[in-house]
Amino acid sequence: TIMFFDLNGLKEVNDTQGHQAGDELIRTATEIIAEGREYDNAARWGGDEFAKILPETSEDDGMLYWERINKIFREKGISIVAGIIQVDPSSDDTVRESWRLCDLAEREAKKRSHELGGENIVLKARDLPNSLILAA
């Protein structure tokens, strides 16, 4: 399972509280996302985006991981969104296509989060409408 995360409000933190506060927000998010099993892989993807690869993990178990870390983010007052996809090795989809769909799910979660005032949201790639997938 692959997850992409995007922090909400990093630019506003940098603009209103300074870059030190923004850097601290990134460090805190990194620590939370990096938490997990020794064979999970997490990385800062750039700016306010992160990626996490959860080997040998179903999408349902990936959602349990989201629920656990989302609770921590909410307790710390951090707004974050995520996209999630389970890569199926028996599928004709390439890893690149799974990556694209996960990124698309994360971007759609970000859009929905903004519409809801910064709510933390996760969106499964398989729940994306076909019209959105084909348009991207």
Short mmCIF file of N, CA, C and O in Angstrom, two decimals:
data_model
loop_
_atom_site.label_atom_id
_atom_site.label_comp_id
_atom_site.label_asym_id
_atom_site.label_seq_id
_atom_site.Cartn_x
_atom_site.Cartn_y
_atom_site.Cartn_z
N THR A 1 0.84 -1.18 0.00
CA THR A 1 0.00 0.00 0.00
C THR A 1 0.88 1.24 0.00
O THR A 1 1.90 1.28 0.68
N ILE A 2 0.47 2.21 -0.79
CA ILE A 2 1.18 3.49 -0.89
C ILE A 2 0.26 4.58 -0.35
O ILE A 2 -0.94 4.57 -0.63
N MET A 3 0.84 5.52 0.39
CA MET A 3 0.09 6.68 0.87
C MET A 3 0.88 7.94 0.55
O MET A 3 2.09 7.97 0.72
N PHE A 4 0.18 8.95 0.08
CA PHE A 4 0.74 10.28 -0.09
C PHE A 4 0.04 11.21 0.89
O PHE A 4 -1.19 11.13 1.04
N PHE A 5 0.80 12.07 1.53
CA PHE A 5 0.28 13.03 2.51
C PHE A 5 0.60 14.44 2.07
O PHE A 5 1.63 14.68 1.43
N ASP A 6 -0.24 15.37 2.46
CA ASP A 6 -0.01 16.78 2.18
C ASP A 6 -0.47 17.58 3.40
O ASP A 6 -1.62 17.46 3.82
N LEU A 7 0.44 18.38 3.94
CA LEU A 7 0.10 19.25 5.06
C LEU A 7 -0.75 20.40 4.57
O LEU A 7 -0.45 21.00 3.54
N ASN A 8 -1.78 20.72 5.30
CA ASN A 8 -2.57 21.93 5.01
C ASN A 8 -1.97 23.09 5.80
O ASN A 8 -1.62 22.92 6.96
N GLY A 9 -1.86 24.24 5.17
CA GLY A 9 -1.52 25.45 5.90
C GLY A 9 -0.06 25.73 6.15
O GLY A 9 0.26 26.64 6.92
N LEU A 10 0.86 25.00 5.52
CA LEU A 10 2.28 25.26 5.77
C LEU A 10 2.67 26.68 5.34
O LEU A 10 3.38 27.37 6.07
N LYS A 11 2.19 27.11 4.20
CA LYS A 11 2.52 28.46 3.74
C LYS A 11 2.04 29.51 4.73
O LYS A 11 2.76 30.45 5.05
N GLU A 12 0.83 29.33 5.25
CA GLU A 12 0.28 30.28 6.22
C GLU A 12 1.12 30.30 7.50
O GLU A 12 1.35 31.37 8.07
N VAL A 13 1.58 29.12 7.95
CA VAL A 13 2.44 29.07 9.13
C VAL A 13 3.73 29.83 8.86
O VAL A 13 4.17 30.65 9.67
N ASN A 14 4.35 29.58 7.71
CA ASN A 14 5.58 30.30 7.35
C ASN A 14 5.35 31.81 7.30
O ASN A 14 6.17 32.59 7.78
N ASP A 15 4.21 32.22 6.70
CA ASP A 15 3.93 33.65 6.52
C ASP A 15 3.58 34.35 7.82
O ASP A 15 3.92 35.52 8.01
N THR A 16 2.88 33.68 8.72
CA THR A 16 2.40 34.34 9.93
C THR A 16 3.27 34.10 11.16
O THR A 16 3.37 34.95 12.04
N GLN A 17 3.93 32.93 11.22
CA GLN A 17 4.71 32.58 12.41
C GLN A 17 6.21 32.48 12.13
O GLN A 17 6.99 32.30 13.05
N GLY A 18 6.56 32.52 10.87
CA GLY A 18 7.97 32.44 10.49
C GLY A 18 8.37 31.04 10.05
O GLY A 18 7.70 30.05 10.33
N HIS A 19 9.51 31.01 9.35
CA HIS A 19 9.98 29.74 8.78
C HIS A 19 10.42 28.74 9.84
O HIS A 19 10.37 27.54 9.62
N GLN A 20 10.86 29.22 11.00
CA GLN A 20 11.21 28.28 12.08
C GLN A 20 9.98 27.49 12.50
O GLN A 20 10.06 26.28 12.71
N ALA A 21 8.84 28.14 12.60
CA ALA A 21 7.60 27.45 12.96
C ALA A 21 7.20 26.47 11.85
O ALA A 21 6.76 25.35 12.13
N GLY A 22 7.38 26.89 10.60
CA GLY A 22 7.10 25.99 9.48
C GLY A 22 8.00 24.77 9.48
O GLY A 22 7.55 23.65 9.24
N ASP A 23 9.29 24.99 9.77
CA ASP A 23 10.23 23.87 9.85
C ASP A 23 9.85 22.92 10.97
O ASP A 23 9.96 21.70 10.83
N GLU A 24 9.40 23.47 12.09
CA GLU A 24 8.99 22.62 13.22
C GLU A 24 7.75 21.81 12.85
O GLU A 24 7.64 20.63 13.21
N LEU A 25 6.84 22.41 12.10
CA LEU A 25 5.65 21.69 11.63
C LEU A 25 6.06 20.52 10.74
O LEU A 25 5.56 19.40 10.89
N ILE A 26 7.00 20.75 9.85
CA ILE A 26 7.49 19.68 8.97
C ILE A 26 8.16 18.59 9.78
O ILE A 26 7.93 17.40 9.54
N ARG A 27 8.98 18.96 10.77
CA ARG A 27 9.65 17.96 11.62
C ARG A 27 8.62 17.11 12.37
O ARG A 27 8.75 15.89 12.44
N THR A 28 7.62 17.76 12.92
CA THR A 28 6.59 17.04 13.66
C THR A 28 5.84 16.07 12.74
O THR A 28 5.64 14.90 13.09
N ALA A 29 5.44 16.55 11.56
CA ALA A 29 4.74 15.68 10.60
C ALA A 29 5.62 14.51 10.20
O ALA A 29 5.16 13.36 10.11
N THR A 30 6.91 14.78 9.98
CA THR A 30 7.84 13.72 9.60
C THR A 30 7.92 12.65 10.67
O THR A 30 7.89 11.44 10.36
N GLU A 31 8.02 13.06 11.92
CA GLU A 31 8.10 12.09 13.02
C GLU A 31 6.85 11.23 13.10
O GLU A 31 6.93 10.02 13.30
N ILE A 32 5.69 11.84 12.92
CA ILE A 32 4.44 11.09 12.99
C ILE A 32 4.34 10.11 11.83
O ILE A 32 4.02 8.93 12.02
N ILE A 33 4.61 10.57 10.62
CA ILE A 33 4.50 9.70 9.44
C ILE A 33 5.54 8.60 9.45
O ILE A 33 5.27 7.47 9.03
N ALA A 34 6.73 8.87 9.95
CA ALA A 34 7.80 7.87 9.97
C ALA A 34 7.54 6.76 10.97
O ALA A 34 8.11 5.67 10.85
N GLU A 35 6.66 7.00 11.93
CA GLU A 35 6.34 5.99 12.94
C GLU A 35 5.79 4.74 12.24
O GLU A 35 5.05 4.84 11.28
N GLY A 36 6.22 3.59 12.70
CA GLY A 36 5.69 2.35 12.12
C GLY A 36 6.69 1.22 12.22
O GLY A 36 7.64 1.26 13.00
N ARG A 37 6.47 0.25 11.39
CA ARG A 37 7.31 -0.94 11.39
C ARG A 37 8.68 -0.62 10.77
O ARG A 37 8.80 0.29 9.96
N GLU A 38 9.67 -1.41 11.12
CA GLU A 38 11.03 -1.13 10.64
C GLU A 38 11.15 -1.27 9.12
O GLU A 38 12.03 -0.66 8.52
N TYR A 39 10.25 -2.02 8.47
CA TYR A 39 10.36 -2.19 7.03
C TYR A 39 9.40 -1.27 6.25
O TYR A 39 9.34 -1.33 5.03
N ASP A 40 8.66 -0.41 6.94
CA ASP A 40 7.89 0.63 6.26
C ASP A 40 8.87 1.71 5.81
O ASP A 40 9.91 1.91 6.43
N ASN A 41 8.54 2.39 4.75
CA ASN A 41 9.41 3.44 4.23
C ASN A 41 8.64 4.74 4.13
O ASN A 41 7.56 4.78 3.54
N ALA A 42 9.20 5.79 4.70
CA ALA A 42 8.59 7.11 4.64
C ALA A 42 9.62 8.10 4.12
O ALA A 42 10.81 7.96 4.37
N ALA A 43 9.12 9.09 3.38
CA ALA A 43 10.02 10.11 2.84
C ALA A 43 9.27 11.42 2.68
O ALA A 43 8.06 11.43 2.44
N ARG A 44 10.00 12.49 2.83
CA ARG A 44 9.44 13.79 2.48
C ARG A 44 9.54 13.88 0.97
O ARG A 44 10.61 13.74 0.38
N TRP A 45 8.42 14.11 0.33
CA TRP A 45 8.35 14.12 -1.12
C TRP A 45 8.74 15.48 -1.66
O TRP A 45 9.14 15.62 -2.80
N GLY A 46 8.60 16.49 -0.83
CA GLY A 46 8.97 17.84 -1.22
C GLY A 46 8.00 18.83 -0.62
O GLY A 46 6.82 18.54 -0.48
N GLY A 47 8.51 19.97 -0.22
CA GLY A 47 7.65 21.00 0.36
C GLY A 47 6.84 20.47 1.52
O GLY A 47 7.38 20.11 2.55
N ASP A 48 5.54 20.38 1.32
CA ASP A 48 4.64 19.92 2.38
C ASP A 48 4.05 18.54 2.07
O ASP A 48 3.02 18.18 2.61
N GLU A 49 4.72 17.78 1.21
CA GLU A 49 4.22 16.46 0.82
C GLU A 49 5.16 15.35 1.30
O GLU A 49 6.38 15.52 1.33
N PHE A 50 4.52 14.23 1.64
CA PHE A 50 5.24 13.06 2.14
C PHE A 50 4.69 11.81 1.46
O PHE A 50 3.55 11.80 1.00
N ALA A 51 5.51 10.77 1.43
CA ALA A 51 5.07 9.47 0.90
C ALA A 51 5.40 8.40 1.92
O ALA A 51 6.38 8.50 2.66
N LYS A 52 4.57 7.37 1.95
CA LYS A 52 4.81 6.24 2.84
C LYS A 52 4.47 4.98 2.07
O LYS A 52 3.41 4.88 1.46
N ILE A 53 5.39 4.02 2.10
CA ILE A 53 5.16 2.71 1.49
C ILE A 53 5.02 1.72 2.64
O ILE A 53 5.89 1.64 3.51
N LEU A 54 3.91 1.00 2.62
CA LEU A 54 3.60 0.02 3.66
C LEU A 54 3.59 -1.37 3.02
O LEU A 54 2.56 -1.83 2.54
N PRO A 55 4.76 -2.02 2.97
CA PRO A 55 4.84 -3.34 2.34
C PRO A 55 3.95 -4.35 3.06
O PRO A 55 3.73 -4.27 4.27
N GLU A 56 3.47 -5.30 2.28
CA GLU A 56 2.66 -6.40 2.83
C GLU A 56 1.52 -5.89 3.69
O GLU A 56 1.21 -6.44 4.74
N THR A 57 0.89 -4.81 3.22
CA THR A 57 -0.19 -4.17 3.96
C THR A 57 -1.39 -4.00 3.03
O THR A 57 -1.25 -3.46 1.93
N SER A 58 -2.54 -4.45 3.47
CA SER A 58 -3.76 -4.26 2.70
C SER A 58 -4.20 -2.80 2.80
O SER A 58 -3.77 -2.07 3.70
N GLU A 59 -5.06 -2.42 1.92
CA GLU A 59 -5.61 -1.07 1.99
C GLU A 59 -6.36 -0.87 3.30
O GLU A 59 -6.28 0.20 3.91
N ASP A 60 -7.09 -1.89 3.74
CA ASP A 60 -7.81 -1.79 5.01
C ASP A 60 -6.85 -1.54 6.17
O ASP A 60 -7.12 -0.72 7.05
N ASP A 61 -5.72 -2.25 6.19
CA ASP A 61 -4.73 -2.03 7.25
C ASP A 61 -4.06 -0.67 7.09
O ASP A 61 -3.71 -0.02 8.08
N GLY A 62 -3.90 -0.22 5.84
CA GLY A 62 -3.40 1.14 5.61
C GLY A 62 -4.35 2.19 6.17
O GLY A 62 -3.91 3.20 6.71
N MET A 63 -5.64 1.92 6.07
CA MET A 63 -6.63 2.84 6.64
C MET A 63 -6.56 2.84 8.17
O MET A 63 -6.75 3.89 8.79
N LEU A 64 -6.25 1.69 8.76
CA LEU A 64 -6.07 1.64 10.22
C LEU A 64 -4.86 2.48 10.63
O LEU A 64 -4.89 3.18 11.63
N TYR A 65 -3.79 2.39 9.83
CA TYR A 65 -2.61 3.23 10.06
C TYR A 65 -3.02 4.71 9.99
O TYR A 65 -2.66 5.51 10.85
N TRP A 66 -3.78 5.09 8.95
CA TRP A 66 -4.25 6.46 8.82
C TRP A 66 -5.02 6.89 10.06
O TRP A 66 -4.80 7.98 10.59
N GLU A 67 -5.95 6.06 10.51
CA GLU A 67 -6.76 6.42 11.68
C GLU A 67 -5.87 6.67 12.90
O GLU A 67 -6.10 7.61 13.66
N ARG A 68 -4.85 5.84 13.07
CA ARG A 68 -3.94 5.98 14.21
C ARG A 68 -3.15 7.29 14.14
O ARG A 68 -3.10 8.06 15.10
N ILE A 69 -2.55 7.58 12.99
CA ILE A 69 -1.74 8.80 12.91
C ILE A 69 -2.61 10.05 12.79
O ILE A 69 -2.23 11.11 13.26
N ASN A 70 -3.79 9.91 12.17
CA ASN A 70 -4.68 11.06 12.06
C ASN A 70 -5.10 11.53 13.45
O ASN A 70 -5.23 12.73 13.70
N LYS A 71 -5.29 10.60 14.36
CA LYS A 71 -5.62 10.96 15.74
C LYS A 71 -4.50 11.82 16.35
O LYS A 71 -4.76 12.83 17.00
N ILE A 72 -3.27 11.44 16.08
CA ILE A 72 -2.12 12.19 16.59
C ILE A 72 -2.08 13.59 15.96
O ILE A 72 -1.87 14.59 16.64
N PHE A 73 -2.28 13.64 14.64
CA PHE A 73 -2.29 14.93 13.95
C PHE A 73 -3.38 15.84 14.52
O PHE A 73 -3.14 17.02 14.80
N ARG A 74 -4.57 15.30 14.72
CA ARG A 74 -5.67 16.11 15.27
C ARG A 74 -5.34 16.61 16.67
O ARG A 74 -5.61 17.76 17.00
N GLU A 75 -4.76 15.72 17.50
CA GLU A 75 -4.39 16.12 18.87
C GLU A 75 -3.38 17.26 18.86
O GLU A 75 -3.38 18.10 19.76
N LYS A 76 -2.52 17.30 17.85
CA LYS A 76 -1.51 18.35 17.75
C LYS A 76 -2.01 19.56 16.95
O LYS A 76 -1.27 20.51 16.74
N GLY A 77 -3.26 19.49 16.49
CA GLY A 77 -3.84 20.61 15.75
C GLY A 77 -3.28 20.76 14.35
O GLY A 77 -3.27 21.86 13.80
N ILE A 78 -2.80 19.67 13.76
CA ILE A 78 -2.20 19.70 12.43
C ILE A 78 -3.21 19.18 11.42
O ILE A 78 -3.76 18.10 11.57
N SER A 79 -3.43 19.97 10.37
CA SER A 79 -4.33 19.58 9.30
C SER A 79 -3.53 18.90 8.19
O SER A 79 -2.56 19.46 7.69
N ILE A 80 -3.96 17.69 7.83
CA ILE A 80 -3.26 16.91 6.82
C ILE A 80 -4.26 16.08 6.03
O ILE A 80 -5.34 15.75 6.55
N VAL A 81 -3.92 15.80 4.80
CA VAL A 81 -4.76 14.95 3.96
C VAL A 81 -3.89 13.83 3.40
O VAL A 81 -2.66 13.92 3.41
N ALA A 82 -4.57 12.80 2.87
CA ALA A 82 -3.82 11.67 2.31
C ALA A 82 -4.60 11.02 1.18
O ALA A 82 -5.83 11.05 1.15
N GLY A 83 -3.85 10.42 0.28
CA GLY A 83 -4.38 9.52 -0.73
C GLY A 83 -3.79 8.16 -0.47
O GLY A 83 -2.66 8.05 0.02
N ILE A 84 -4.54 7.11 -0.77
CA ILE A 84 -4.07 5.76 -0.50
C ILE A 84 -4.45 4.83 -1.64
O ILE A 84 -5.52 4.98 -2.25
N ILE A 85 -3.54 3.91 -1.93
CA ILE A 85 -3.82 2.88 -2.94
C ILE A 85 -3.11 1.59 -2.55
O ILE A 85 -1.99 1.63 -2.03
N GLN A 86 -3.77 0.49 -2.79
CA GLN A 86 -3.12 -0.81 -2.61
C GLN A 86 -2.65 -1.26 -3.98
O GLN A 86 -3.43 -1.36 -4.92
N VAL A 87 -1.37 -1.51 -4.09
CA VAL A 87 -0.79 -1.96 -5.35
C VAL A 87 -1.04 -3.46 -5.46
O VAL A 87 -0.71 -4.22 -4.55
N ASP A 88 -1.62 -3.85 -6.57
CA ASP A 88 -1.93 -5.25 -6.81
C ASP A 88 -0.94 -5.81 -7.82
O ASP A 88 -1.02 -5.47 -9.01
N PRO A 89 0.02 -6.65 -7.38
CA PRO A 89 1.03 -7.15 -8.31
C PRO A 89 0.47 -8.03 -9.43
O PRO A 89 1.10 -8.19 -10.46
N SER A 90 -0.74 -8.54 -9.26
CA SER A 90 -1.33 -9.37 -10.31
C SER A 90 -2.09 -8.54 -11.33
O SER A 90 -2.56 -9.06 -12.34
N SER A 91 -2.20 -7.23 -11.08
CA SER A 91 -2.93 -6.34 -11.98
C SER A 91 -2.06 -5.94 -13.16
O SER A 91 -0.84 -5.99 -13.11
N ASP A 92 -2.71 -5.48 -14.21
CA ASP A 92 -1.99 -4.94 -15.37
C ASP A 92 -1.49 -3.52 -15.12
O ASP A 92 -0.71 -2.99 -15.89
N ASP A 93 -1.98 -2.89 -14.03
CA ASP A 93 -1.53 -1.55 -13.70
C ASP A 93 -0.05 -1.55 -13.35
O ASP A 93 0.43 -2.45 -12.66
N THR A 94 0.65 -0.56 -13.81
CA THR A 94 2.06 -0.44 -13.47
C THR A 94 2.18 0.27 -12.13
O THR A 94 1.24 0.90 -11.65
N VAL A 95 3.35 0.18 -11.54
CA VAL A 95 3.61 0.93 -10.31
C VAL A 95 3.45 2.42 -10.59
O VAL A 95 2.90 3.16 -9.78
N ARG A 96 3.90 2.86 -11.75
CA ARG A 96 3.77 4.28 -12.13
C ARG A 96 2.30 4.71 -12.13
O ARG A 96 1.96 5.78 -11.66
N GLU A 97 1.42 3.84 -12.64
CA GLU A 97 -0.01 4.17 -12.66
C GLU A 97 -0.58 4.20 -11.24
O GLU A 97 -1.37 5.08 -10.91
N SER A 98 -0.16 3.27 -10.41
CA SER A 98 -0.61 3.28 -9.01
C SER A 98 -0.14 4.56 -8.33
O SER A 98 -0.89 5.18 -7.56
N TRP A 99 1.10 4.96 -8.59
CA TRP A 99 1.66 6.19 -8.02
C TRP A 99 0.83 7.39 -8.48
O TRP A 99 0.49 8.26 -7.68
N ARG A 100 0.49 7.44 -9.76
CA ARG A 100 -0.30 8.54 -10.33
C ARG A 100 -1.68 8.60 -9.66
O ARG A 100 -2.14 9.68 -9.29
N LEU A 101 -2.32 7.45 -9.49
CA LEU A 101 -3.64 7.42 -8.90
C LEU A 101 -3.61 7.82 -7.42
O LEU A 101 -4.51 8.50 -6.93
N CYS A 102 -2.57 7.41 -6.72
CA CYS A 102 -2.43 7.78 -5.32
C CYS A 102 -2.24 9.30 -5.21
O CYS A 102 -2.85 9.96 -4.35
N ASP A 103 -1.43 9.86 -6.07
CA ASP A 103 -1.21 11.31 -6.09
C ASP A 103 -2.51 12.04 -6.41
O ASP A 103 -2.84 13.05 -5.79
N LEU A 104 -3.26 11.51 -7.35
CA LEU A 104 -4.54 12.10 -7.72
C LEU A 104 -5.52 12.06 -6.53
O LEU A 104 -6.22 13.03 -6.26
N ALA A 105 -5.53 10.95 -5.80
CA ALA A 105 -6.39 10.82 -4.62
C ALA A 105 -5.99 11.84 -3.56
O ALA A 105 -6.85 12.47 -2.93
N GLU A 106 -4.69 12.02 -3.37
CA GLU A 106 -4.21 13.00 -2.38
C GLU A 106 -4.61 14.42 -2.79
O GLU A 106 -5.06 15.21 -1.97
N ARG A 107 -4.49 14.75 -4.06
CA ARG A 107 -4.86 16.09 -4.53
C ARG A 107 -6.37 16.33 -4.38
O ARG A 107 -6.80 17.41 -4.01
N GLU A 108 -7.16 15.30 -4.67
CA GLU A 108 -8.61 15.43 -4.50
C GLU A 108 -8.97 15.56 -3.02
O GLU A 108 -9.87 16.32 -2.66
N ALA A 109 -8.27 14.82 -2.16
CA ALA A 109 -8.50 14.95 -0.70
C ALA A 109 -8.17 16.37 -0.26
O ALA A 109 -8.88 16.95 0.57
N LYS A 110 -7.10 16.95 -0.79
CA LYS A 110 -6.72 18.33 -0.46
C LYS A 110 -7.83 19.30 -0.87
O LYS A 110 -8.20 20.19 -0.11
N LYS A 111 -8.35 19.12 -2.07
CA LYS A 111 -9.43 19.97 -2.56
C LYS A 111 -10.65 19.87 -1.64
O LYS A 111 -11.22 20.88 -1.23
N ARG A 112 -11.03 18.65 -1.29
CA ARG A 112 -12.20 18.45 -0.42
C ARG A 112 -11.94 19.03 0.97
O ARG A 112 -12.85 19.59 1.59
N SER A 113 -10.72 18.88 1.46
CA SER A 113 -10.37 19.41 2.77
C SER A 113 -10.54 20.93 2.79
O SER A 113 -11.08 21.49 3.74
N HIS A 114 -10.06 21.60 1.75
CA HIS A 114 -10.21 23.06 1.67
C HIS A 114 -11.68 23.46 1.65
O HIS A 114 -12.06 24.45 2.27
N GLU A 115 -12.48 22.68 0.93
CA GLU A 115 -13.92 22.98 0.87
C GLU A 115 -14.58 22.82 2.24
O GLU A 115 -15.59 23.46 2.52
N LEU A 116 -13.99 21.98 3.10
CA LEU A 116 -14.54 21.72 4.43
C LEU A 116 -13.78 22.46 5.54
O LEU A 116 -13.88 22.10 6.71
N GLY A 117 -12.99 23.45 5.16
CA GLY A 117 -12.32 24.28 6.16
C GLY A 117 -11.09 23.66 6.78
O GLY A 117 -10.72 23.99 7.90
N GLY A 118 -10.42 22.75 6.08
CA GLY A 118 -9.17 22.18 6.57
C GLY A 118 -9.30 20.86 7.29
O GLY A 118 -8.38 20.42 7.98
N GLU A 119 -10.43 20.20 7.12
CA GLU A 119 -10.64 18.89 7.76
C GLU A 119 -9.62 17.87 7.26
O GLU A 119 -9.25 17.87 6.09
N ASN A 120 -9.15 17.01 8.16
CA ASN A 120 -8.23 15.93 7.78
C ASN A 120 -9.02 14.87 7.02
O ASN A 120 -10.02 14.36 7.54
N ILE A 121 -8.56 14.55 5.82
CA ILE A 121 -9.28 13.63 4.95
C ILE A 121 -8.30 12.65 4.33
O ILE A 121 -7.20 13.04 3.94
N VAL A 122 -8.72 11.40 4.20
CA VAL A 122 -8.01 10.42 3.40
C VAL A 122 -8.96 9.97 2.29
O VAL A 122 -10.17 9.84 2.52
N LEU A 123 -8.43 9.77 1.11
CA LEU A 123 -9.24 9.34 -0.01
C LEU A 123 -8.58 8.14 -0.68
O LEU A 123 -7.38 8.19 -1.00
N LYS A 124 -9.35 7.09 -0.87
CA LYS A 124 -8.85 5.90 -1.56
C LYS A 124 -8.88 6.16 -3.06
O LYS A 124 -9.87 6.67 -3.59
N ALA A 125 -7.82 5.76 -3.73
CA ALA A 125 -7.75 5.96 -5.18
C ALA A 125 -8.90 5.23 -5.88
O ALA A 125 -9.45 5.74 -6.86
N ARG A 126 -9.29 4.08 -5.35
CA ARG A 126 -10.37 3.32 -6.00
C ARG A 126 -11.72 4.01 -5.89
O ARG A 126 -12.66 3.64 -6.58
N ASP A 127 -11.82 5.02 -5.02
CA ASP A 127 -13.07 5.76 -4.87
C ASP A 127 -13.13 7.01 -5.75
O ASP A 127 -14.12 7.74 -5.71
N LEU A 128 -12.09 7.25 -6.52
CA LEU A 128 -12.10 8.40 -7.43
C LEU A 128 -13.07 8.15 -8.57
O LEU A 128 -13.14 7.04 -9.10
N PRO A 129 -13.81 9.17 -8.98
CA PRO A 129 -14.69 8.99 -10.14
C PRO A 129 -13.88 8.82 -11.42
O PRO A 129 -12.81 9.42 -11.59
N ASN A 130 -14.38 7.99 -12.33
CA ASN A 130 -13.67 7.75 -13.59
C ASN A 130 -13.42 9.04 -14.35
O ASN A 130 -12.39 9.19 -15.00
N SER A 131 -14.37 9.98 -14.28
CA SER A 131 -14.18 11.23 -15.01
C SER A 131 -12.95 11.99 -14.53
O SER A 131 -12.24 12.59 -15.33
N LEU A 132 -12.67 11.93 -13.24
CA LEU A 132 -11.48 12.60 -12.69
C LEU A 132 -10.21 11.87 -13.12
O LEU A 132 -9.22 12.50 -13.49
N ILE A 133 -10.24 10.56 -13.10
CA ILE A 133 -9.06 9.76 -13.48
C ILE A 133 -8.72 10.00 -14.95
O ILE A 133 -7.56 10.20 -15.31
N LEU A 134 -9.73 9.99 -15.80
CA LEU A 134 -9.50 10.16 -17.23
C LEU A 134 -9.07 11.58 -17.58
O LEU A 134 -8.34 11.78 -18.54
N ALA A 135 -9.52 12.56 -16.81
CA ALA A 135 -9.19 13.95 -17.10
C ALA A 135 -7.77 14.30 -16.67
O ALA A 135 -7.19 15.26 -17.16
N ALA A 136 -7.21 13.53 -15.75
CA ALA A 136 -5.88 13.85 -15.22
C ALA A 136 -4.77 13.33 -16.11
O ALA A 136 -4.85 12.36 -16.76
#
